[in-house]
Amino acid sequence: MEQLDIKQVFGDAGVDYNKGLERFMGNVALYHKFLLKFLGDGSFAHFQESFAAGNLETAGKHVHTLKGTAGNLSLMRLFAAADEMVQAVRAGKNCDELEPLAVQVEKVYEETCNAIRSALSE
């Protein structure tokens, strides 16, 4: 896929590709390597497991980790969704109040992962 097409796919998924590339000092191969590594990161799965079990403290820690990773990679839509969840957990919201936010995190996470797969698949 051409660089311009990659930027478009990522832009559509809420990824600030130029900012991410800047964070990796313009090293396209390194940035792409870390984006692909993100697909194997367990933070989201651990968040889902903890949330489903009603363990909001642990779920909050995992979604906070996801937020940090998303921020470092300039996955801005995912960063925003995870941040909203972190803030709600910290505010003491209950599972019912958090459910729509958890659904949103999942939706954005899947969109982000699909964009990475689509843009960087060989």
N, CA, C and O atoms as CSV, one atom per row, in Angstrom:
chain,resi,resn,atom,element,x,y,z
A,1,MET,N,N,0.851,-1.180,0.000
A,1,MET,CA,C,0.000,0.000,0.000
A,1,MET,C,C,0.896,1.242,0.000
A,1,MET,O,O,1.897,1.302,0.713
A,2,GLU,N,N,0.520,2.210,-0.800
A,2,GLU,CA,C,1.274,3.461,-0.895
A,2,GLU,C,C,1.166,4.257,0.411
A,2,GLU,O,O,0.185,4.135,1.145
A,3,GLN,N,N,2.182,5.068,0.685
A,3,GLN,CA,C,2.226,5.864,1.914
A,3,GLN,C,C,0.989,6.749,2.061
A,3,GLN,O,O,0.445,6.886,3.157
A,4,LEU,N,N,0.550,7.345,0.959
A,4,LEU,CA,C,-0.629,8.210,1.003
A,4,LEU,C,C,-1.879,7.414,1.368
A,4,LEU,O,O,-2.726,7.895,2.122
A,5,ASP,N,N,-1.996,6.200,0.836
A,5,ASP,CA,C,-3.135,5.336,1.163
A,5,ASP,C,C,-3.084,4.906,2.625
A,5,ASP,O,O,-4.113,4.840,3.299
A,6,ILE,N,N,-1.884,4.615,3.107
A,6,ILE,CA,C,-1.720,4.231,4.519
A,6,ILE,C,C,-2.192,5.372,5.416
A,6,ILE,O,O,-2.921,5.147,6.382
A,7,LYS,N,N,-1.778,6.582,5.097
A,7,LYS,CA,C,-2.197,7.745,5.889
A,7,LYS,C,C,-3.717,7.897,5.881
A,7,LYS,O,O,-4.315,8.240,6.901
A,8,GLN,N,N,-4.338,7.641,4.734
A,8,GLN,CA,C,-5.796,7.764,4.623
A,8,GLN,C,C,-6.501,6.726,5.493
A,8,GLN,O,O,-7.442,7.052,6.217
A,9,VAL,N,N,-6.045,5.479,5.420
A,9,VAL,CA,C,-6.646,4.409,6.227
A,9,VAL,C,C,-6.519,4.744,7.711
A,9,VAL,O,O,-7.478,4.614,8.471
A,10,PHE,N,N,-5.336,5.170,8.107
A,10,PHE,CA,C,-5.126,5.513,9.509
A,10,PHE,C,C,-5.930,6.741,9.915
A,10,PHE,O,O,-6.504,6.777,11.003
A,11,GLY,N,N,-5.973,7.734,9.056
A,11,GLY,CA,C,-6.748,8.936,9.360
A,11,GLY,C,C,-8.215,8.620,9.574
A,11,GLY,O,O,-8.852,9.160,10.479
A,12,ASP,N,N,-8.749,7.740,8.736
A,12,ASP,CA,C,-10.153,7.337,8.866
A,12,ASP,C,C,-10.425,6.631,10.199
A,12,ASP,O,O,-11.550,6.650,10.699
A,13,ALA,N,N,-9.391,6.010,10.766
A,13,ALA,CA,C,-9.541,5.282,12.034
A,13,ALA,C,C,-9.133,6.130,13.239
A,13,ALA,O,O,-9.051,5.623,14.358
A,14,GLY,N,N,-8.880,7.411,13.013
A,14,GLY,CA,C,-8.551,8.284,14.140
A,14,GLY,C,C,-7.105,8.212,14.589
A,14,GLY,O,O,-6.787,8.528,15.735
A,15,VAL,N,N,-6.227,7.795,13.682
A,15,VAL,CA,C,-4.802,7.729,13.989
A,15,VAL,C,C,-4.146,8.980,13.407
A,15,VAL,O,O,-4.323,9.285,12.227
A,16,ASP,N,N,-3.392,9.700,14.228
A,16,ASP,CA,C,-2.636,10.851,13.752
A,16,ASP,C,C,-1.289,10.328,13.271
A,16,ASP,O,O,-0.302,10.335,14.007
A,17,TYR,N,N,-1.268,9.874,12.022
A,17,TYR,CA,C,-0.103,9.192,11.468
A,17,TYR,C,C,1.139,10.087,11.496
A,17,TYR,O,O,2.222,9.634,11.864
A,18,ASN,N,N,0.986,11.331,11.116
A,18,ASN,CA,C,2.141,12.231,11.084
A,18,ASN,C,C,2.724,12.437,12.478
A,18,ASN,O,O,3.943,12.459,12.648
A,19,LYS,N,N,1.864,12.585,13.461
A,19,LYS,CA,C,2.335,12.760,14.841
A,19,LYS,C,C,3.015,11.482,15.327
A,19,LYS,O,O,4.047,11.543,15.994
A,20,GLY,N,N,2.447,10.341,14.999
A,20,GLY,CA,C,3.061,9.074,15.382
A,20,GLY,C,C,4.428,8.907,14.759
A,20,GLY,O,O,5.380,8.481,15.413
A,21,LEU,N,N,4.513,9.248,13.492
A,21,LEU,CA,C,5.790,9.152,12.797
A,21,LEU,C,C,6.815,10.100,13.416
A,21,LEU,O,O,7.995,9.771,13.533
A,22,GLU,N,N,6.347,11.269,13.806
A,22,GLU,CA,C,7.220,12.237,14.478
A,22,GLU,C,C,7.761,11.664,15.790
A,22,GLU,O,O,8.931,11.857,16.120
A,23,ARG,N,N,6.909,10.961,16.533
A,23,ARG,CA,C,7.336,10.351,17.796
A,23,ARG,C,C,8.434,9.306,17.587
A,23,ARG,O,O,9.239,9.038,18.479
A,24,PHE,N,N,8.446,8.728,16.387
A,24,PHE,CA,C,9.453,7.721,16.044
A,24,PHE,C,C,10.554,8.339,15.170
A,24,PHE,O,O,11.227,7.643,14.410
A,25,MET,N,N,10.718,9.655,15.296
A,25,MET,CA,C,11.774,10.414,14.636
A,25,MET,C,C,11.817,10.166,13.127
A,25,MET,O,O,12.888,10.122,12.520
A,26,GLY,N,N,10.623,10.004,12.531
A,26,GLY,CA,C,10.529,9.841,11.093
A,26,GLY,C,C,10.868,8.456,10.576
A,26,GLY,O,O,10.905,8.236,9.365
A,27,ASN,N,N,11.114,7.524,11.475
A,27,ASN,CA,C,11.489,6.166,11.083
A,27,ASN,C,C,10.216,5.356,10.793
A,27,ASN,O,O,9.612,4.785,11.700
A,28,VAL,N,N,9.825,5.319,9.523
A,28,VAL,CA,C,8.586,4.657,9.103
A,28,VAL,C,C,8.590,3.188,9.504
A,28,VAL,O,O,7.606,2.692,10.051
A,29,ALA,N,N,9.689,2.491,9.238
A,29,ALA,CA,C,9.758,1.050,9.528
A,29,ALA,C,C,9.579,0.790,11.022
A,29,ALA,O,O,8.893,-0.155,11.411
A,30,LEU,N,N,10.188,1.620,11.852
A,30,LEU,CA,C,10.074,1.428,13.297
A,30,LEU,C,C,8.647,1.711,13.786
A,30,LEU,O,O,8.106,0.969,14.607
A,31,TYR,N,N,8.047,2.790,13.275
A,31,TYR,CA,C,6.670,3.112,13.649
A,31,TYR,C,C,5.730,1.974,13.237
A,31,TYR,O,O,4.875,1.560,14.019
A,32,HIS,N,N,5.886,1.483,12.035
A,32,HIS,CA,C,5.048,0.378,11.565
A,32,HIS,C,C,5.273,-0.876,12.407
A,32,HIS,O,O,4.325,-1.601,12.710
A,33,LYS,N,N,6.508,-1.128,12.778
A,33,LYS,CA,C,6.816,-2.283,13.627
A,33,LYS,C,C,6.057,-2.194,14.948
A,33,LYS,O,O,5.485,-3.185,15.404
A,34,PHE,N,N,6.049,-1.013,15.563
A,34,PHE,CA,C,5.362,-0.858,16.845
A,34,PHE,C,C,3.841,-0.873,16.680
A,34,PHE,O,O,3.133,-1.340,17.572
A,35,LEU,N,N,3.336,-0.375,15.569
A,35,LEU,CA,C,1.898,-0.492,15.313
A,35,LEU,C,C,1.498,-1.961,15.212
A,35,LEU,O,O,0.476,-2.366,15.765
A,36,LEU,N,N,2.293,-2.753,14.514
A,36,LEU,CA,C,2.001,-4.184,14.399
A,36,LEU,C,C,2.136,-4.885,15.745
A,36,LEU,O,O,1.365,-5.796,16.048
A,37,LYS,N,N,3.100,-4.473,16.549
A,37,LYS,CA,C,3.250,-5.054,17.893
A,37,LYS,C,C,2.033,-4.745,18.763
A,37,LYS,O,O,1.668,-5.536,19.633
A,38,PHE,N,N,1.409,-3.591,18.524
A,38,PHE,CA,C,0.219,-3.210,19.274
A,38,PHE,C,C,-0.881,-4.266,19.147
A,38,PHE,O,O,-1.641,-4.496,20.087
A,39,LEU,N,N,-0.958,-4.901,17.984
A,39,LEU,CA,C,-1.989,-5.920,17.757
A,39,LEU,C,C,-1.867,-7.075,18.748
A,39,LEU,O,O,-2.860,-7.741,19.040
A,40,GLY,N,N,-0.676,-7.321,19.265
A,40,GLY,CA,C,-0.457,-8.399,20.221
A,40,GLY,C,C,-0.463,-7.949,21.673
A,40,GLY,O,O,-0.273,-8.762,22.578
A,41,ASP,N,N,-0.681,-6.657,21.902
A,41,ASP,CA,C,-0.709,-6.134,23.267
A,41,ASP,C,C,-1.944,-6.659,23.998
A,41,ASP,O,O,-3.042,-6.663,23.441
A,42,GLY,N,N,-1.769,-7.096,25.224
A,42,GLY,CA,C,-2.862,-7.710,25.969
A,42,GLY,C,C,-3.707,-6.777,26.803
A,42,GLY,O,O,-4.643,-7.231,27.462
A,43,SER,N,N,-3.415,-5.497,26.801
A,43,SER,CA,C,-4.129,-4.557,27.676
A,43,SER,C,C,-5.633,-4.561,27.451
A,43,SER,O,O,-6.410,-4.567,28.406
A,44,PHE,N,N,-6.044,-4.557,26.187
A,44,PHE,CA,C,-7.476,-4.524,25.902
A,44,PHE,C,C,-8.155,-5.805,26.379
A,44,PHE,O,O,-9.212,-5.750,27.008
A,45,ALA,N,N,-7.558,-6.950,26.086
A,45,ALA,CA,C,-8.149,-8.233,26.508
A,45,ALA,C,C,-8.241,-8.309,28.031
A,45,ALA,O,O,-9.238,-8.782,28.576
A,46,HIS,N,N,-7.201,-7.843,28.711
A,46,HIS,CA,C,-7.224,-7.849,30.182
A,46,HIS,C,C,-8.292,-6.891,30.719
A,46,HIS,O,O,-8.958,-7.180,31.713
A,47,PHE,N,N,-8.442,-5.762,30.051
A,47,PHE,CA,C,-9.498,-4.816,30.427
A,47,PHE,C,C,-10.867,-5.475,30.298
A,47,PHE,O,O,-11.690,-5.391,31.209
A,48,GLN,N,N,-11.105,-6.125,29.171
A,48,GLN,CA,C,-12.398,-6.780,28.948
A,48,GLN,C,C,-12.668,-7.846,30.008
A,48,GLN,O,O,-13.763,-7.913,30.566
A,49,GLU,N,N,-11.673,-8.670,30.278
A,49,GLU,CA,C,-11.834,-9.740,31.275
A,49,GLU,C,C,-12.155,-9.169,32.647
A,49,GLU,O,O,-13.073,-9.635,33.322
A,50,SER,N,N,-11.401,-8.166,33.056
A,50,SER,CA,C,-11.604,-7.562,34.374
A,50,SER,C,C,-12.963,-6.887,34.461
A,50,SER,O,O,-13.663,-7.007,35.466
A,51,PHE,N,N,-13.329,-6.178,33.403
A,51,PHE,CA,C,-14.610,-5.486,33.397
A,51,PHE,C,C,-15.757,-6.487,33.454
A,51,PHE,O,O,-16.712,-6.297,34.206
A,52,ALA,N,N,-15.666,-7.547,32.665
A,52,ALA,CA,C,-16.719,-8.577,32.652
A,52,ALA,C,C,-16.866,-9.240,34.010
A,52,ALA,O,O,-17.964,-9.646,34.393
A,53,ALA,N,N,-15.758,-9.350,34.743
A,53,ALA,CA,C,-15.788,-9.959,36.070
A,53,ALA,C,C,-16.228,-8.968,37.150
A,53,ALA,O,O,-16.371,-9.339,38.315
A,54,GLY,N,N,-16.441,-7.709,36.762
A,54,GLY,CA,C,-16.867,-6.696,37.722
A,54,GLY,C,C,-15.737,-6.132,38.562
A,54,GLY,O,O,-15.985,-5.434,39.545
A,55,ASN,N,N,-14.505,-6.425,38.190
A,55,ASN,CA,C,-13.349,-5.921,38.921
A,55,ASN,C,C,-12.936,-4.588,38.302
A,55,ASN,O,O,-12.055,-4.525,37.444
A,56,LEU,N,N,-13.596,-3.528,38.760
A,56,LEU,CA,C,-13.414,-2.227,38.127
A,56,LEU,C,C,-12.047,-1.623,38.408
A,56,LEU,O,O,-11.515,-0.890,37.574
A,57,GLU,N,N,-11.473,-1.917,39.561
A,57,GLU,CA,C,-10.147,-1.379,39.871
A,57,GLU,C,C,-9.113,-1.919,38.878
A,57,GLU,O,O,-8.316,-1.163,38.323
A,58,THR,N,N,-9.139,-3.227,38.668
A,58,THR,CA,C,-8.198,-3.839,37.729
A,58,THR,C,C,-8.521,-3.424,36.299
A,58,THR,O,O,-7.612,-3.160,35.512
A,59,ALA,N,N,-9.795,-3.365,35.958
A,59,ALA,CA,C,-10.191,-2.912,34.616
A,59,ALA,C,C,-9.675,-1.499,34.374
A,59,ALA,O,O,-9.194,-1.186,33.285
A,60,GLY,N,N,-9.774,-0.655,35.381
A,60,GLY,CA,C,-9.278,0.715,35.263
A,60,GLY,C,C,-7.787,0.767,34.999
A,60,GLY,O,O,-7.321,1.589,34.210
A,61,LYS,N,N,-7.035,-0.106,35.655
A,61,LYS,CA,C,-5.580,-0.139,35.431
A,61,LYS,C,C,-5.261,-0.581,34.009
A,61,LYS,O,O,-4.374,-0.019,33.366
A,62,HIS,N,N,-5.979,-1.582,33.520
A,62,HIS,CA,C,-5.708,-2.079,32.174
A,62,HIS,C,C,-6.115,-1.078,31.096
A,62,HIS,O,O,-5.411,-0.926,30.098
A,63,VAL,N,N,-7.230,-0.403,31.285
A,63,VAL,CA,C,-7.650,0.578,30.282
A,63,VAL,C,C,-6.724,1.800,30.346
A,63,VAL,O,O,-6.526,2.480,29.339
A,64,HIS,N,N,-6.166,2.075,31.511
A,64,HIS,CA,C,-5.178,3.157,31.626
A,64,HIS,C,C,-3.914,2.800,30.843
A,64,HIS,O,O,-3.334,3.658,30.178
A,65,THR,N,N,-3.489,1.545,30.920
A,65,THR,CA,C,-2.339,1.088,30.146
A,65,THR,C,C,-2.627,1.195,28.645
A,65,THR,O,O,-1.780,1.634,27.867
A,66,LEU,N,N,-3.834,0.785,28.258
A,66,LEU,CA,C,-4.250,0.887,26.852
A,66,LEU,C,C,-4.220,2.339,26.397
A,66,LEU,O,O,-3.761,2.642,25.295
A,67,LYS,N,N,-4.702,3.219,27.233
A,67,LYS,CA,C,-4.705,4.649,26.924
A,67,LYS,C,C,-3.278,5.140,26.680
A,67,LYS,O,O,-3.030,5.856,25.710
A,68,GLY,N,N,-2.349,4.766,27.541
A,68,GLY,CA,C,-0.962,5.193,27.402
A,68,GLY,C,C,-0.330,4.690,26.117
A,68,GLY,O,O,0.352,5.435,25.412
A,69,THR,N,N,-0.561,3.430,25.823
A,69,THR,CA,C,-0.016,2.846,24.595
A,69,THR,C,C,-0.617,3.535,23.375
A,69,THR,O,O,0.095,3.872,22.429
A,70,ALA,N,N,-1.922,3.738,23.403
A,70,ALA,CA,C,-2.591,4.415,22.287
A,70,ALA,C,C,-2.029,5.820,22.102
A,70,ALA,O,O,-1.795,6.253,20.974
A,71,GLY,N,N,-1.815,6.521,23.187
A,71,GLY,CA,C,-1.249,7.869,23.104
A,71,GLY,C,C,0.147,7.861,22.517
A,71,GLY,O,O,0.471,8.689,21.666
A,72,ASN,N,N,0.974,6.936,22.964
A,72,ASN,CA,C,2.349,6.849,22.469
A,72,ASN,C,C,2.416,6.544,20.978
A,72,ASN,O,O,3.355,6.957,20.297
A,73,LEU,N,N,1.419,5.819,20.471
A,73,LEU,CA,C,1.390,5.458,19.053
A,73,LEU,C,C,0.530,6.422,18.227
A,73,LEU,O,O,0.369,6.237,17.021
A,74,SER,N,N,-0.017,7.444,18.878
A,74,SER,CA,C,-0.888,8.442,18.231
A,74,SER,C,C,-2.170,7.835,17.681
A,74,SER,O,O,-2.671,8.259,16.640
A,75,LEU,N,N,-2.692,6.846,18.382
A,75,LEU,CA,C,-3.996,6.248,18.069
A,75,LEU,C,C,-5.029,7.091,18.812
A,75,LEU,O,O,-5.577,6.666,19.830
A,76,MET,N,N,-5.285,8.276,18.297
A,76,MET,CA,C,-5.963,9.310,19.062
A,76,MET,C,C,-7.432,9.014,19.378
A,76,MET,O,O,-7.906,9.372,20.456
A,77,ARG,N,N,-8.145,8.383,18.482
A,77,ARG,CA,C,-9.546,8.059,18.769
A,77,ARG,C,C,-9.618,7.014,19.884
A,77,ARG,O,O,-10.479,7.093,20.760
A,78,LEU,N,N,-8.717,6.043,19.848
A,78,LEU,CA,C,-8.661,5.037,20.900
A,78,LEU,C,C,-8.207,5.672,22.210
A,78,LEU,O,O,-8.741,5.352,23.272
A,79,PHE,N,N,-7.230,6.563,22.144
A,79,PHE,CA,C,-6.766,7.276,23.329
A,79,PHE,C,C,-7.934,8.003,23.997
A,79,PHE,O,O,-8.094,7.932,25.215
A,80,ALA,N,N,-8.747,8.698,23.208
A,80,ALA,CA,C,-9.869,9.466,23.754
A,80,ALA,C,C,-10.914,8.553,24.392
A,80,ALA,O,O,-11.427,8.857,25.469
A,81,ALA,N,N,-11.233,7.441,23.739
A,81,ALA,CA,C,-12.223,6.503,24.295
A,81,ALA,C,C,-11.710,5.882,25.590
A,81,ALA,O,O,-12.451,5.765,26.565
A,82,ALA,N,N,-10.449,5.488,25.595
A,82,ALA,CA,C,-9.864,4.893,26.800
A,82,ALA,C,C,-9.787,5.919,27.920
A,82,ALA,O,O,-10.038,5.591,29.080
A,83,ASP,N,N,-9.442,7.161,27.583
A,83,ASP,CA,C,-9.365,8.215,28.594
A,83,ASP,C,C,-10.721,8.467,29.234
A,83,ASP,O,O,-10.815,8.656,30.447
A,84,GLU,N,N,-11.758,8.469,28.431
A,84,GLU,CA,C,-13.108,8.673,28.971
A,84,GLU,C,C,-13.458,7.548,29.958
A,84,GLU,O,O,-14.060,7.792,31.003
A,85,MET,N,N,-13.077,6.332,29.611
A,85,MET,CA,C,-13.321,5.191,30.494
A,85,MET,C,C,-12.518,5.318,31.779
A,85,MET,O,O,-13.048,5.083,32.865
A,86,VAL,N,N,-11.251,5.687,31.669
A,86,VAL,CA,C,-10.397,5.860,32.856
A,86,VAL,C,C,-11.013,6.894,33.793
A,86,VAL,O,O,-11.104,6.674,35.001
A,87,GLN,N,N,-11.432,8.013,33.231
A,87,GLN,CA,C,-12.002,9.079,34.063
A,87,GLN,C,C,-13.291,8.624,34.755
A,87,GLN,O,O,-13.532,8.964,35.914
A,88,ALA,N,N,-14.106,7.861,34.048
A,88,ALA,CA,C,-15.360,7.380,34.628
A,88,ALA,C,C,-15.104,6.368,35.745
A,88,ALA,O,O,-15.788,6.389,36.769
A,89,VAL,N,N,-14.128,5.488,35.554
A,89,VAL,CA,C,-13.773,4.518,36.598
A,89,VAL,C,C,-13.270,5.265,37.823
A,89,VAL,O,O,-13.667,4.959,38.947
A,90,ARG,N,N,-12.409,6.232,37.610
A,90,ARG,CA,C,-11.859,7.018,38.726
A,90,ARG,C,C,-12.934,7.809,39.461
A,90,ARG,O,O,-12.816,8.079,40.657
A,91,ALA,N,N,-13.983,8.176,38.729
A,91,ALA,CA,C,-15.091,8.924,39.332
A,91,ALA,C,C,-16.034,8.025,40.118
A,91,ALA,O,O,-16.985,8.506,40.734
A,92,GLY,N,N,-15.773,6.711,40.098
A,92,GLY,CA,C,-16.576,5.789,40.888
A,92,GLY,C,C,-17.864,5.335,40.229
A,92,GLY,O,O,-18.780,4.885,40.917
A,93,LYS,N,N,-17.954,5.442,38.924
A,93,LYS,CA,C,-19.161,4.977,38.220
A,93,LYS,C,C,-19.299,3.465,38.391
A,93,LYS,O,O,-18.305,2.753,38.533
A,94,ASN,N,N,-20.538,2.989,38.376
A,94,ASN,CA,C,-20.772,1.546,38.511
A,94,ASN,C,C,-20.772,0.868,37.140
A,94,ASN,O,O,-20.693,1.531,36.105
A,95,CYS,N,N,-20.862,-0.453,37.152
A,95,CYS,CA,C,-20.773,-1.234,35.900
A,95,CYS,C,C,-21.823,-0.815,34.875
A,95,CYS,O,O,-21.525,-0.703,33.686
A,96,ASP,N,N,-23.042,-0.587,35.332
A,96,ASP,CA,C,-24.108,-0.194,34.403
A,96,ASP,C,C,-23.800,1.150,33.748
A,96,ASP,O,O,-24.060,1.342,32.560
A,97,GLU,N,N,-23.248,2.071,34.522
A,97,GLU,CA,C,-22.895,3.382,33.975
A,97,GLU,C,C,-21.696,3.295,33.038
A,97,GLU,O,O,-21.576,4.080,32.096
A,98,LEU,N,N,-20.816,2.344,33.299
A,98,LEU,CA,C,-19.594,2.195,32.512
A,98,LEU,C,C,-19.791,1.382,31.232
A,98,LEU,O,O,-18.987,1.476,30.305
A,99,GLU,N,N,-20.848,0.593,31.182
A,99,GLU,CA,C,-21.062,-0.310,30.053
A,99,GLU,C,C,-21.002,0.387,28.692
A,99,GLU,O,O,-20.307,-0.099,27.800
A,100,PRO,N,N,-21.711,1.516,28.498
A,100,PRO,CA,C,-21.638,2.168,27.180
A,100,PRO,C,C,-20.217,2.615,26.827
A,100,PRO,O,O,-19.824,2.587,25.661
A,101,LEU,N,N,-19.466,3.020,27.824
A,101,LEU,CA,C,-18.081,3.438,27.576
A,101,LEU,C,C,-17.217,2.240,27.205
A,101,LEU,O,O,-16.353,2.340,26.335
A,102,ALA,N,N,-17.449,1.107,27.865
A,102,ALA,CA,C,-16.707,-0.117,27.542
A,102,ALA,C,C,-17.015,-0.564,26.118
A,102,ALA,O,O,-16.124,-1.016,25.398
A,103,VAL,N,N,-18.263,-0.438,25.718
A,103,VAL,CA,C,-18.658,-0.792,24.346
A,103,VAL,C,C,-17.952,0.135,23.352
A,103,VAL,O,O,-17.495,-0.307,22.298
A,104,GLN,N,N,-17.870,1.406,23.693
A,104,GLN,CA,C,-17.196,2.365,22.807
A,104,GLN,C,C,-15.700,2.063,22.699
A,104,GLN,O,O,-15.131,2.132,21.610
A,105,VAL,N,N,-15.065,1.732,23.817
A,105,VAL,CA,C,-13.643,1.370,23.782
A,105,VAL,C,C,-13.452,0.159,22.866
A,105,VAL,O,O,-12.532,0.134,22.048
A,106,GLU,N,N,-14.313,-0.834,23.004
A,106,GLU,CA,C,-14.204,-2.028,22.169
A,106,GLU,C,C,-14.368,-1.689,20.688
A,106,GLU,O,O,-13.599,-2.159,19.849
A,107,LYS,N,N,-15.362,-0.882,20.375
A,107,LYS,CA,C,-15.626,-0.502,18.984
A,107,LYS,C,C,-14.413,0.206,18.378
A,107,LYS,O,O,-13.983,-0.130,17.275
A,108,VAL,N,N,-13.869,1.176,19.095
A,108,VAL,CA,C,-12.742,1.946,18.584
A,108,VAL,C,C,-11.480,1.085,18.524
A,108,VAL,O,O,-10.678,1.218,17.600
A,109,TYR,N,N,-11.308,0.209,19.505
A,109,TYR,CA,C,-10.162,-0.700,19.506
A,109,TYR,C,C,-10.198,-1.580,18.253
A,109,TYR,O,O,-9.186,-1.736,17.570
A,110,GLU,N,N,-11.351,-2.144,17.959
A,110,GLU,CA,C,-11.487,-3.006,16.778
A,110,GLU,C,C,-11.245,-2.224,15.484
A,110,GLU,O,O,-10.569,-2.714,14.580
A,111,GLU,N,N,-11.788,-1.022,15.397
A,111,GLU,CA,C,-11.569,-0.187,14.209
A,111,GLU,C,C,-10.082,0.115,14.040
A,111,GLU,O,O,-9.555,0.070,12.928
A,112,THR,N,N,-9.412,0.424,15.147
A,112,THR,CA,C,-7.988,0.740,15.101
A,112,THR,C,C,-7.177,-0.465,14.658
A,112,THR,O,O,-6.312,-0.349,13.791
A,113,CYS,N,N,-7.452,-1.622,15.249
A,113,CYS,CA,C,-6.736,-2.843,14.878
A,113,CYS,C,C,-6.989,-3.216,13.422
A,113,CYS,O,O,-6.071,-3.640,12.719
A,114,ASN,N,N,-8.220,-3.062,12.971
A,114,ASN,CA,C,-8.536,-3.355,11.568
A,114,ASN,C,C,-7.778,-2.430,10.623
A,114,ASN,O,O,-7.327,-2.859,9.561
A,115,ALA,N,N,-7.636,-1.170,11.003
A,115,ALA,CA,C,-6.898,-0.220,10.184
A,115,ALA,C,C,-5.427,-0.599,10.119
A,115,ALA,O,O,-4.813,-0.527,9.055
A,116,ILE,N,N,-4.865,-0.999,11.237
A,116,ILE,CA,C,-3.455,-1.411,11.254
A,116,ILE,C,C,-3.266,-2.634,10.352
A,116,ILE,O,O,-2.338,-2.683,9.544
A,117,ARG,N,N,-4.143,-3.607,10.497
A,117,ARG,CA,C,-4.048,-4.808,9.654
A,117,ARG,C,C,-4.180,-4.451,8.173
A,117,ARG,O,O,-3.411,-4.930,7.340
A,118,SER,N,N,-5.148,-3.618,7.861
A,118,SER,CA,C,-5.412,-3.251,6.473
A,118,SER,C,C,-4.252,-2.462,5.863
A,118,SER,O,O,-3.839,-2.732,4.735
A,119,ALA,N,N,-3.737,-1.505,6.596
A,119,ALA,CA,C,-2.707,-0.624,6.062
A,119,ALA,C,C,-1.333,-1.290,5.995
A,119,ALA,O,O,-0.532,-0.990,5.109
A,120,LEU,N,N,-1.066,-2.192,6.935
A,120,LEU,CA,C,0.296,-2.722,7.038
A,120,LEU,C,C,0.421,-4.197,6.673
A,120,LEU,O,O,1.487,-4.791,6.833
A,121,SER,N,N,-0.660,-4.782,6.187
A,121,SER,CA,C,-0.559,-6.187,5.781
A,121,SER,C,C,0.299,-6.296,4.545
A,121,SER,O,O,0.270,-5.436,3.665
A,122,GLU,N,N,1.054,-7.356,4.495
A,122,GLU,CA,C,1.987,-7.565,3.361
A,122,GLU,C,C,1.250,-8.160,2.183
A,122,GLU,O,O,1.854,-8.409,1.139
